[in-house]
Tab-separated table of C-alpha atoms and ligand atoms in Angstrom:
chain	number	residue	atom	x	y	z
A	1	MET	CA	50.233	108.339	80.222
A	2	PRO	CA	50.645	104.579	79.798
A	3	ASN	CA	49.187	103.580	83.166
A	4	SER	CA	45.926	105.139	82.132
A	5	LEU	CA	45.992	103.289	78.801
A	6	ASP	CA	43.987	100.256	78.097
A	7	ILE	CA	46.119	98.052	75.928
A	8	LYS	CA	43.087	96.029	74.912
A	9	ASP	CA	41.662	98.919	72.907
A	10	THR	CA	42.167	99.067	69.202
A	11	ILE	CA	43.983	102.320	68.488
A	12	THR	CA	44.486	104.487	65.434
A	13	ALA	CA	46.365	107.617	64.356
A	14	VAL	CA	47.907	109.308	61.373
A	15	ALA	CA	51.507	108.075	61.400
A	16	THR	CA	53.005	110.592	58.986
A	17	PRO	CA	53.813	114.192	59.909
A	18	PHE	CA	51.330	116.974	59.453
A	19	GLY	CA	52.012	118.914	56.294
A	20	ILE	CA	52.066	118.673	52.549
A	21	ALA	CA	53.220	115.308	51.209
A	22	GLY	CA	52.336	112.796	48.542
A	23	ILE	CA	50.841	110.214	50.845
A	24	GLY	CA	49.799	109.907	54.454
A	25	ILE	CA	49.709	106.727	56.477
A	26	ILE	CA	47.035	105.811	58.965
A	27	ARG	CA	47.749	103.030	61.408
A	28	ILE	CA	45.287	100.814	63.221
A	29	SER	CA	46.514	98.386	65.864
A	30	GLY	CA	44.598	95.923	68.018
A	31	ASP	CA	42.156	93.032	67.928
A	32	ASP	CA	39.532	94.903	65.915
A	33	ALA	CA	41.903	96.242	63.267
A	34	VAL	CA	40.809	93.791	60.599
A	35	LYS	CA	37.142	94.025	61.462
A	36	ILE	CA	37.286	97.798	61.113
A	37	ALA	CA	39.261	97.566	57.875
A	38	GLN	CA	36.640	95.278	56.370
A	39	LYS	CA	33.936	97.812	57.161
A	40	ILE	CA	35.602	100.922	55.823
A	41	PHE	CA	37.598	99.542	52.906
A	42	LYS	CA	36.196	98.371	49.594
A	43	PRO	CA	38.847	96.412	47.690
A	44	GLN	CA	38.966	96.753	43.937
A	45	LYS	CA	38.969	92.981	43.556
A	46	PRO	CA	36.832	91.009	46.005
A	47	VAL	CA	38.779	89.632	48.951
A	48	GLN	CA	37.555	86.800	51.181
A	49	GLN	CA	40.056	87.417	53.910
A	50	PHE	CA	43.023	89.762	54.183
A	51	GLU	CA	46.295	87.918	54.028
A	52	SER	CA	49.122	89.042	56.224
A	53	HIS	CA	51.801	91.183	54.554
A	54	HIS	CA	49.833	91.763	51.379
A	55	LEU	CA	48.861	95.045	49.798
A	56	TYR	CA	45.324	95.733	48.640
A	57	LEU	CA	44.165	98.495	46.348
A	58	GLY	CA	40.731	99.881	47.037
A	59	GLU	CA	38.651	102.737	48.356
A	60	ILE	CA	37.764	104.111	51.739
A	61	ARG	CA	34.040	104.120	52.270
A	62	ASP	CA	32.001	105.709	54.999
A	63	PRO	CA	29.850	102.782	56.191
A	64	VAL	CA	27.172	105.180	57.439
A	65	SER	CA	26.631	107.253	54.289
A	66	GLY	CA	28.099	104.748	51.858
A	67	GLN	CA	30.183	107.601	50.403
A	68	MET	CA	33.577	106.739	48.860
A	69	PHE	CA	36.220	109.372	49.221
A	70	ASP	CA	39.752	108.146	48.777
A	71	GLN	CA	41.633	105.576	46.811
A	72	VAL	CA	44.179	103.870	49.026
A	73	LEU	CA	46.578	100.978	49.476
A	74	LEU	CA	45.860	98.883	52.513
A	75	SER	CA	48.245	96.453	54.159
A	76	TYR	CA	47.670	93.990	56.941
A	77	MET	CA	50.283	92.661	59.362
A	78	LYS	CA	48.956	89.776	61.405
A	79	ALA	CA	49.915	89.485	65.064
A	80	PRO	CA	52.603	88.897	66.203
A	81	HIS	CA	54.402	89.849	62.996
A	82	SER	CA	53.867	93.578	63.280
A	83	TYR	CA	55.461	96.580	64.964
A	84	THR	CA	53.159	96.339	67.978
A	85	LYS	CA	52.915	92.525	67.871
A	86	GLU	CA	49.171	93.063	67.497
A	87	ASP	CA	47.054	92.916	64.358
A	88	VAL	CA	48.026	96.027	62.438
A	89	VAL	CA	46.381	97.593	59.402
A	90	GLU	CA	48.090	100.442	57.590
A	91	ILE	CA	46.353	102.615	55.078
A	92	ASN	CA	48.443	104.495	52.541
A	93	ALA	CA	46.113	107.296	51.665
A	94	HIS	CA	46.356	110.453	49.610
A	95	SER	CA	47.701	113.066	51.903
A	96	GLY	CA	45.867	116.170	52.869
A	97	HIS	CA	45.049	116.857	56.453
A	98	LEU	CA	41.272	116.911	56.062
A	99	LEU	CA	41.177	113.717	54.040
A	100	LEU	CA	43.296	111.836	56.571
A	101	GLN	CA	41.240	113.220	59.436
A	102	LYS	CA	38.040	112.118	57.762
A	103	THR	CA	39.351	108.541	57.454
A	104	VAL	CA	40.467	108.580	61.082
A	105	GLN	CA	36.993	109.812	62.099
A	106	ILE	CA	35.413	106.840	60.334
A	107	ILE	CA	37.799	104.426	62.008
A	108	LEU	CA	36.985	105.962	65.381
A	109	HIS	CA	33.315	105.662	64.623
A	110	GLU	CA	33.825	101.947	64.028
A	111	GLY	CA	35.135	101.499	67.547
A	112	ALA	CA	38.833	102.356	67.579
A	113	ARG	CA	40.285	104.878	69.989
A	114	LEU	CA	42.690	107.667	69.052
A	115	ALA	CA	46.243	106.616	69.962
A	116	LYS	CA	48.190	108.754	72.394
A	117	PRO	CA	51.652	109.968	71.338
A	118	GLY	CA	54.036	107.022	71.454
A	119	GLU	CA	51.306	104.493	72.087
A	120	PHE	CA	52.207	102.234	69.144
A	121	THR	CA	55.785	102.075	70.379
A	122	TYR	CA	54.521	101.631	73.940
A	123	ARG	CA	52.645	98.545	72.809
A	124	ALA	CA	55.712	97.264	70.963
A	125	PHE	CA	57.488	97.572	74.307
A	126	ILE	CA	54.733	96.070	76.494
A	127	ASN	CA	54.334	93.173	74.062
A	128	GLY	CA	58.054	92.469	74.132
A	129	ARG	CA	58.949	93.556	70.604
A	130	ILE	CA	61.479	96.097	71.871
A	131	ASP	CA	63.018	97.085	75.201
A	132	LEU	CA	63.143	100.573	76.661
A	133	THR	CA	66.528	101.440	75.185
A	134	GLN	CA	65.145	100.689	71.748
A	135	ALA	CA	61.987	102.687	72.363
A	136	GLU	CA	64.123	105.656	73.379
A	137	ALA	CA	66.248	105.211	70.292
A	138	VAL	CA	63.111	105.694	68.199
A	139	VAL	CA	62.710	109.155	69.748
A	140	ASP	CA	66.393	109.867	69.122
A	141	LEU	CA	66.172	108.848	65.492
A	142	VAL	CA	63.457	111.392	64.940
A	143	ARG	CA	65.244	114.128	66.876
A	144	SER	CA	68.886	113.650	66.079
A	145	LYS	CA	70.676	116.801	64.993
A	146	SER	CA	73.411	115.169	62.922
A	147	GLU	CA	74.399	112.221	60.748
A	148	LYS	CA	76.513	110.792	63.532
A	149	GLY	CA	73.656	111.179	65.983
A	150	LEU	CA	71.601	109.038	63.626
A	151	THR	CA	74.313	106.386	63.575
A	152	ILE	CA	74.317	106.261	67.355
A	153	ALA	CA	70.526	106.040	67.524
A	154	SER	CA	70.314	103.304	64.936
A	155	ARG	CA	72.879	101.242	66.808
A	156	GLN	CA	70.709	101.604	69.876
A	157	ILE	CA	67.640	100.444	67.976
A	158	THR	CA	69.320	97.145	67.293
A	159	GLY	CA	69.526	96.625	71.040
A	160	ALA	CA	73.286	96.959	71.586
A	161	LEU	CA	72.873	98.811	74.866
A	162	ARG	CA	70.297	96.342	76.127
A	163	GLU	CA	72.656	93.446	75.442
A	164	ARG	CA	75.466	95.124	77.296
A	165	ILE	CA	73.265	95.900	80.305
A	166	GLU	CA	71.955	92.348	80.374
A	167	GLN	CA	75.488	90.939	80.407
A	168	LEU	CA	76.320	93.190	83.322
A	169	ARG	CA	73.188	92.202	85.210
A	170	LYS	CA	73.995	88.515	84.789
A	171	LYS	CA	77.405	89.085	86.321
A	172	VAL	CA	75.912	90.970	89.252
A	173	ILE	CA	73.375	88.202	89.801
A	174	ASP	CA	76.245	85.744	89.851
A	175	ILE	CA	78.093	87.685	92.530
A	176	LEU	CA	74.884	88.210	94.453
A	177	ALA	CA	74.200	84.453	94.409
A	178	HIS	CA	77.564	83.831	96.033
A	179	VAL	CA	77.007	86.515	98.643
A	180	GLU	CA	73.566	85.194	99.481
A	181	ALA	CA	74.803	81.618	99.673
A	182	ALA	CA	77.458	82.748	102.134
A	183	ILE	CA	74.755	84.480	104.206
A	184	ASP	CA	72.512	81.407	104.244
A	185	PHE	CA	75.202	78.778	104.789
A	186	PRO	CA	77.998	80.518	106.633
A	187	GLU	CA	79.482	77.254	107.853
A	188	GLU	CA	79.961	75.627	104.468
A	189	GLU	CA	83.630	75.606	103.565
A	190	SER	CA	83.073	75.328	99.827
A	191	GLY	CA	80.737	78.283	99.852
A	192	ILE	CA	83.205	80.580	101.541
A	193	LEU	CA	83.437	83.839	99.752
A	194	SER	CA	86.784	85.329	98.958
A	195	LYS	CA	86.233	88.954	99.834
A	196	GLU	CA	89.244	90.229	97.949
A	197	GLY	CA	88.307	88.140	94.936
A	198	THR	CA	84.730	89.375	94.937
A	199	THR	CA	85.723	92.990	95.431
A	200	SER	CA	88.099	92.946	92.515
A	201	LEU	CA	85.571	91.081	90.395
A	202	LEU	CA	83.027	93.765	91.167
A	203	GLU	CA	85.475	96.490	90.248
A	204	ARG	CA	86.867	94.854	87.142
A	205	GLU	CA	83.748	93.340	85.663
A	206	ILE	CA	81.028	95.713	86.775
A	207	ILE	CA	82.148	99.145	87.945
A	208	LYS	CA	84.787	99.730	85.290
A	209	PRO	CA	82.709	98.654	82.290
A	210	ILE	CA	79.860	100.854	83.535
A	211	ALA	CA	82.268	103.786	83.818
A	212	HIS	CA	83.125	103.164	80.189
A	213	ILE	CA	79.527	103.391	79.069
A	214	ILE	CA	79.043	106.530	81.168
A	215	ALA	CA	82.022	108.138	79.438
A	216	SER	CA	80.397	107.759	76.037
A	217	TYR	CA	77.424	109.803	77.218
A	218	THR	CA	79.030	113.180	76.530
A	219	GLY	CA	79.842	112.291	72.955
A	220	ARG	CA	76.345	111.111	72.392
A	221	ARG	CA	74.858	114.324	73.734
A	222	LEU	CA	77.090	116.408	71.486
A	223	TRP	CA	76.057	114.589	68.350
A	224	MET	CA	72.424	114.217	69.265
A	225	ASP	CA	71.584	117.630	70.674
A	226	GLY	CA	74.322	119.720	69.156
A	227	ILE	CA	77.488	121.145	70.648
A	228	HIS	CA	76.668	124.036	72.962
A	229	THR	CA	78.889	126.729	71.540
A	230	VAL	CA	78.934	130.047	73.353
A	231	ILE	CA	80.218	133.219	71.718
A	232	ALA	CA	81.535	135.410	74.494
A	233	GLY	CA	83.634	138.516	74.846
A	234	ARG	CA	83.517	142.070	76.042
A	235	VAL	CA	81.036	144.529	74.526
A	236	ASN	CA	81.286	145.587	70.902
A	237	VAL	CA	83.997	143.121	69.846
A	238	GLY	CA	81.730	141.699	67.140
A	239	LYS	CA	80.074	138.655	68.759
A	240	SER	CA	76.717	139.186	67.088
A	241	SER	CA	78.448	139.892	63.790
A	242	LEU	CA	80.244	136.561	64.140
A	243	LEU	CA	76.996	134.755	64.896
A	244	ASN	CA	75.395	136.225	61.794
A	245	ARG	CA	78.445	135.308	59.757
A	246	LEU	CA	78.404	131.680	60.951
A	247	LEU	CA	74.685	131.390	60.280
A	248	ASN	CA	74.896	133.297	57.056
A	249	GLU	CA	71.884	135.408	58.004
A	250	GLN	CA	71.087	138.553	60.002
A	251	ARG	CA	69.941	136.746	63.125
A	252	ALA	CA	71.186	139.141	65.801
A	253	ILE	CA	71.091	142.937	65.906
A	254	VAL	CA	74.457	144.554	65.246
A	255	THR	CA	75.149	148.195	66.126
A	256	PRO	CA	78.214	150.272	67.012
A	257	ILE	CA	76.656	150.863	70.454
A	258	PRO	CA	78.369	148.805	73.169
A	259	GLY	CA	75.869	146.616	75.021
A	260	THR	CA	73.553	145.953	72.076
A	261	THR	CA	72.860	142.313	72.886
A	262	ARG	CA	71.121	141.838	76.231
A	263	ASP	CA	69.828	138.324	76.003
A	264	VAL	CA	71.123	134.969	74.805
A	265	ILE	CA	70.383	134.421	71.128
A	266	GLU	CA	70.404	130.789	70.197
A	267	SER	CA	70.552	129.279	66.740
A	268	PHE	CA	71.420	125.960	65.237
A	269	VAL	CA	73.910	125.424	62.444
A	270	ASP	CA	75.222	122.299	60.785
A	271	LEU	CA	78.902	122.844	60.132
A	272	GLU	CA	79.497	120.195	57.488
A	273	GLY	CA	78.123	117.448	59.680
A	274	ILE	CA	79.051	118.964	63.026
A	275	PRO	CA	75.925	120.182	64.822
A	276	LEU	CA	76.529	123.473	66.608
A	277	ARG	CA	74.035	125.067	68.957
A	278	LEU	CA	75.369	128.604	68.744
A	279	MET	CA	74.685	131.113	71.482
A	280	ASP	CA	75.419	134.798	71.114
A	281	THR	CA	75.605	136.470	74.500
A	282	ALA	CA	75.582	139.919	76.032
A	283	GLY	CA	79.018	141.532	76.090
A	284	ILE	CA	80.709	141.152	79.439
A	285	ARG	CA	81.520	144.406	81.241
A	286	ASN	CA	81.120	146.088	84.585
A	287	VAL	CA	77.682	147.648	84.438
A	288	LYS	CA	75.167	149.304	86.704
A	289	GLY	CA	71.987	149.008	84.656
A	290	GLN	CA	69.838	146.160	85.884
A	291	VAL	CA	68.857	144.685	82.513
A	292	GLU	CA	72.365	144.612	81.177
A	293	LYS	CA	73.662	143.288	84.487
A	294	MET	CA	71.317	140.321	84.206
A	295	GLY	CA	72.446	139.817	80.630
A	296	VAL	CA	76.066	139.730	81.754
A	297	GLN	CA	75.268	137.211	84.488
A	298	LEU	CA	73.526	135.022	81.955
A	299	SER	CA	76.536	135.263	79.627
A	300	GLU	CA	78.848	134.095	82.378
A	301	GLN	CA	76.558	131.226	83.247
A	302	LYS	CA	76.337	130.078	79.620
A	303	LEU	CA	80.086	130.359	79.319
A	304	SER	CA	80.582	128.065	82.289
A	305	GLU	CA	78.223	125.454	80.831
A	306	ALA	CA	79.533	125.565	77.273
A	307	ASP	CA	80.902	122.553	75.412
A	308	LEU	CA	82.888	125.001	73.344
A	309	ALA	CA	83.558	128.702	73.948
A	310	LEU	CA	84.455	131.124	71.195
A	311	ILE	CA	86.139	133.990	73.040
A	312	VAL	CA	86.177	137.065	70.854
A	313	PHE	CA	88.689	139.946	71.029
A	314	ASP	CA	88.745	143.181	69.079
A	315	GLN	CA	92.081	143.666	67.372
A	316	SER	CA	91.426	147.386	66.779
A	317	ARG	CA	91.439	148.229	70.503
A	318	PRO	CA	93.798	147.602	73.421
A	319	LEU	CA	92.943	144.890	75.926
A	320	ASN	CA	91.095	146.037	79.029
A	321	GLN	CA	89.876	144.741	82.388
A	322	ASP	CA	86.810	143.147	80.828
A	323	ASP	CA	88.948	141.038	78.504
A	324	PHE	CA	90.953	139.784	81.464
A	325	ARG	CA	87.826	139.049	83.427
A	326	ILE	CA	86.514	136.872	80.609
A	327	LEU	CA	89.789	135.023	80.245
A	328	SER	CA	89.802	134.278	83.941
A	329	LYS	CA	86.376	132.672	83.623
A	330	THR	CA	87.271	130.617	80.595
A	331	ASN	CA	87.675	126.894	80.784
A	332	LYS	CA	90.934	126.543	78.911
A	333	GLU	CA	90.202	123.049	77.724
A	334	LYS	CA	87.362	123.875	75.446
A	335	SER	CA	87.989	127.372	74.243
A	336	LEU	CA	88.984	128.916	71.034
A	337	ILE	CA	90.344	132.460	70.836
A	338	ILE	CA	89.010	134.628	68.056
A	339	ILE	CA	90.740	137.845	67.105
A	340	ASN	CA	88.150	139.866	65.205
A	341	LYS	CA	88.240	143.036	63.115
A	342	ILE	CA	91.517	142.197	61.378
A	343	ASP	CA	90.453	144.571	58.618
A	344	LEU	CA	91.206	147.464	61.023
A	345	PRO	CA	94.645	148.702	62.188
A	346	GLU	CA	96.077	146.682	65.047
A	347	LYS	CA	95.909	148.185	68.547
A	348	LEU	CA	95.642	144.990	70.537
A	349	ASP	CA	98.612	144.158	72.729
A	350	LYS	CA	99.471	140.830	71.162
A	351	GLU	CA	102.232	139.866	73.514
A	352	ARG	CA	100.112	140.477	76.555
A	353	LEU	CA	97.338	138.371	75.089
A	354	ASN	CA	99.714	135.581	74.143
A	355	GLU	CA	100.897	135.398	77.711
A	356	MET	CA	97.325	134.946	78.857
A	357	ILE	CA	96.143	132.415	76.326
A	358	ARG	CA	99.374	130.482	75.777
A	359	ASP	CA	98.665	127.506	73.576
A	360	LEU	CA	94.908	127.899	73.115
A	361	PRO	CA	93.856	127.488	69.501
A	362	ARG	CA	93.116	130.785	67.828
A	363	ALA	CA	91.710	132.231	64.655
A	364	ARG	CA	92.042	135.674	63.092
A	365	ILE	CA	88.936	136.879	61.320
A	366	SER	CA	86.918	139.792	60.147
A	367	ALA	CA	83.259	139.201	60.826
A	368	LEU	CA	82.583	142.249	58.683
A	369	THR	CA	84.349	141.135	55.493
A	370	GLY	CA	84.234	137.372	56.066
A	371	GLU	CA	88.000	137.022	55.961
A	372	GLY	CA	89.295	134.015	57.880
A	373	ILE	CA	85.871	132.399	58.356
A	374	GLU	CA	86.712	129.284	56.327
A	375	ASN	CA	89.809	128.817	58.410
A	376	LEU	CA	87.725	129.283	61.563
A	377	PHE	CA	85.418	126.464	60.438
A	378	GLN	CA	88.430	124.217	60.098
A	379	ILE	CA	89.741	125.096	63.546
A	380	ILE	CA	86.341	124.508	65.160
A	381	ARG	CA	86.179	121.118	63.469
A	382	ASP	CA	89.664	120.196	64.687
A	383	VAL	CA	88.950	121.288	68.256
A	384	ILE	CA	85.727	119.301	68.370
A	385	LEU	CA	87.027	116.184	66.738
A	386	ILE	CA	90.014	115.812	69.059
A	387	GLY	CA	89.496	112.786	71.240
A	388	ASP	CA	86.301	111.917	69.499
A	389	GLU	CA	87.441	108.715	67.829
A	390	ALA	CA	86.705	106.672	70.933
A	391	ILE	CA	83.252	108.134	71.251
A	392	LEU	CA	82.305	107.435	67.680
A	393	SER	CA	83.662	103.925	67.645
A	394	SER	CA	81.844	103.047	70.869
A	395	PRO	CA	78.876	100.929	69.873
A	396	ILE	CA	76.683	102.200	72.646
A	397	ALA	CA	76.014	105.556	74.135
A	398	PRO	CA	73.465	106.197	76.858
A	399	ASN	CA	71.035	109.071	76.905
A	400	LEU	CA	70.451	111.345	79.891
A	401	ARG	CA	68.008	109.014	81.643
A	402	GLN	CA	70.194	105.967	81.096
A	403	HIS	CA	73.215	107.963	82.187
A	404	GLY	CA	71.450	108.766	85.474
A	405	ALA	CA	70.603	105.106	86.047
A	406	LEU	CA	74.209	104.081	85.380
A	407	MET	CA	75.462	106.668	87.867
A	408	GLU	CA	73.044	105.371	90.455
A	409	ALA	CA	74.046	101.757	89.803
A	410	THR	CA	77.691	102.756	90.182
A	411	ARG	CA	77.009	104.300	93.573
A	412	PHE	CA	75.451	101.053	94.802
A	413	PHE	CA	78.239	98.865	93.426
A	414	GLN	CA	80.889	101.190	94.799
A	415	ASN	CA	79.236	100.988	98.216
A	416	ALA	CA	79.133	97.211	97.979
A	417	ALA	CA	82.821	97.085	97.092
A	418	ASN	CA	83.730	99.446	99.931
A	419	SER	CA	81.675	97.464	102.449
A	420	MET	CA	83.337	94.279	101.307
A	421	ARG	CA	86.742	95.813	101.849
A	422	GLU	CA	85.751	97.026	105.294
A	423	ASP	CA	84.463	93.576	106.182
A	424	ALA	CA	80.910	94.828	106.709
A	425	PRO	CA	78.114	92.278	107.223
A	426	LEU	CA	77.242	90.447	104.019
A	427	GLU	CA	73.592	91.454	104.368
A	428	ILE	CA	74.524	95.084	103.812
A	429	ILE	CA	76.517	94.165	100.730
A	430	ALA	CA	73.606	92.161	99.366
A	431	VAL	CA	71.278	95.142	99.769
A	432	ASP	CA	73.614	97.334	97.718
A	433	LEU	CA	74.019	94.719	95.028
A	434	HIS	CA	70.224	94.473	94.789
A	435	GLY	CA	70.005	98.255	94.549
A	436	GLY	CA	72.516	98.353	91.714
A	437	LEU	CA	70.750	95.568	89.924
A	438	GLU	CA	67.478	97.440	90.159
A	439	ALA	CA	69.075	100.623	88.807
A	440	LEU	CA	70.443	98.716	85.809
A	441	GLY	CA	67.011	97.192	85.295
A	442	THR	CA	65.422	100.612	84.866
A	443	ILE	CA	67.522	101.079	81.739
A	444	THR	CA	65.979	98.218	79.835
A	445	GLY	CA	62.598	98.460	81.529
A	446	ASP	CA	62.802	95.253	83.512
A	447	THR	CA	61.519	96.819	86.686
A	448	GLY	CA	57.957	97.595	85.647
A	449	ASP	CA	58.265	101.192	86.790
A	450	GLU	CA	55.263	102.970	85.277
A	451	GLU	CA	56.632	106.404	86.047
A	452	ILE	CA	59.623	105.813	83.817
A	453	TYR	CA	57.433	104.575	80.981
A	454	ASP	CA	55.230	107.624	81.335
A	455	LYS	CA	58.151	109.926	80.932
A	456	ILE	CA	59.677	108.158	77.971
A	457	PHE	CA	56.570	107.602	75.906
A	458	SER	CA	55.215	111.063	76.524
A	459	GLU	CA	58.142	112.392	74.477
A	460	PHE	CA	56.932	110.674	71.349
A	461	CYS	CA	55.018	112.294	68.587
A	462	LEU	CA	51.575	111.181	67.613
A	463	GLY	CA	51.331	108.089	65.451
A	464	LYS	CA	54.697	106.672	66.509
B	1	LIG	N1	85.606	146.864	60.895
B	1	LIG	C1	84.972	145.858	61.494
B	1	LIG	N2	83.897	146.116	62.247
B	1	LIG	C2	83.271	145.084	62.835
B	1	LIG	C3	83.698	143.755	62.672
B	1	LIG	N3	82.870	142.950	63.386
B	1	LIG	C4	81.954	143.757	63.965
B	1	LIG	N4	82.189	145.043	63.627
B	1	LIG	C5	81.432	146.205	64.066
B	1	LIG	O1	81.541	146.338	65.462
B	1	LIG	C6	80.336	146.841	66.022
B	1	LIG	C7	79.815	145.904	67.096
B	1	LIG	O2	79.455	144.670	66.497
B	1	LIG	P1	78.498	143.654	67.201
B	1	LIG	O3	78.491	142.427	66.374
B	1	LIG	O4	77.192	144.258	67.521
B	1	LIG	O5	79.336	143.417	68.531
B	1	LIG	P2	78.887	142.616	69.837
B	1	LIG	O6	80.117	142.018	70.408
B	1	LIG	O7	77.762	141.721	69.564
B	1	LIG	O8	78.426	143.810	70.766
B	1	LIG	P3	77.486	143.768	72.079
B	1	LIG	O9	76.266	142.965	71.733
B	1	LIG	O10	77.171	145.195	72.306
B	1	LIG	O11	78.296	143.163	73.159
B	1	LIG	C8	79.378	147.010	64.855
B	1	LIG	O12	79.414	148.325	64.425
B	1	LIG	C9	79.957	146.096	63.797
B	1	LIG	O13	79.638	146.492	62.489
B	1	LIG	C10	84.850	143.520	61.853
B	1	LIG	O14	85.303	142.392	61.660
B	1	LIG	N5	85.437	144.609	61.301
B	2	LIG	MG1	75.896	141.598	70.317
């Protein structure tokens, strides 16, 4: 998107979401913003010239028909003291989709162009108001699934990640300068490079700190997107009943017929601040029917990708092969055992199960009566919050794209360190250091890579 944008155009869009609200805001940004405002806005008290950061009461007027149709508050932010660093006019209008659209139409008629999604933020970036990590944090703020996700995003908006990346880049440039000096002036004694010293510097000051930032990625994803929680178990144990119970609504079909659920049913629930992306799956069993077979495969795949697995057992029936099969596929580190149907007489072989699950956390519930559900909430919270302190206290947490760039940078730096140890030619080491530097640069947007901008800004909503 951005490479096809002309940043000289004056752009406009409704900046508030579509829907019923008290007011709606229309933004205009660019050189002609004031000129357009003067044409379409009739202030209540005469104004010679709009002053920056002042509010004006008045009416929107169609310059063609002369018709007035909305009373508004208009504000002007003179370049560079605005979000985009351009002249910006914002109109606080009465909301109502048609009314806002009508005003936008008039603005367009006066020479502005409709902004593409994310274009205001794109300009803020191009004009140096924010870097890429901050632009991405704007998307995260809007999308975050939890309070803590918001905290992470707002830290990113202040530029904490950018600062950290810039520090790292400076250090790499320093090392690179030494390497290049040693290439250019191999005979100079003073310029001689200590290979061991440089290798350990690279490892201590670059590779390790990057590994630290990478580690905080998982935590970020959990809080931002929700914790992928898969409800799995053999057929008929009450998985769908549990889903409905956790959501407090009849989301999935429940019947006494084994094999009721065939597909993955996904729903989001906020468990007192913990965002869970719950997935009910098809019961796992040995089947011949094609549809159910595919459902079972999908269940197993989801189970292997889960951040948290809720493995359900039916206390009213003995364990069977299917139960064992599921246990064998369970990642023991992030699973919670749920014994369901405790309202029925016990037939489950407890000792056998205990042998299999050992010290996995477990909860006893009845999805039918609701017994034990409060306790289950508590256990889920405990399981999730273990080891989370570090994540939440970390000031920075990369998103998926940034995570990828950090991994790539690490590969380059690791190569450079290995080459240094193996006494490879310095030219090869320099190439890797440059590669790593470039990869770090893509995080903040210092490389001018249009493709990356395209991808990031296309995720924005209109008017941002
Ligand atoms: N008594 C009792 N019955 C339950 C309980 N939980 C579920 N059931 C019943 O068990 C049957 C199966 O429940 P579902 O929730 O559909 O089980 P499922 O694991 O999703 O089954 P599949 O989708 O076929 O794999 C239904 O008749 C439920 O009413 C419970 O805690 N107690
Ligand atoms: Mg089901």
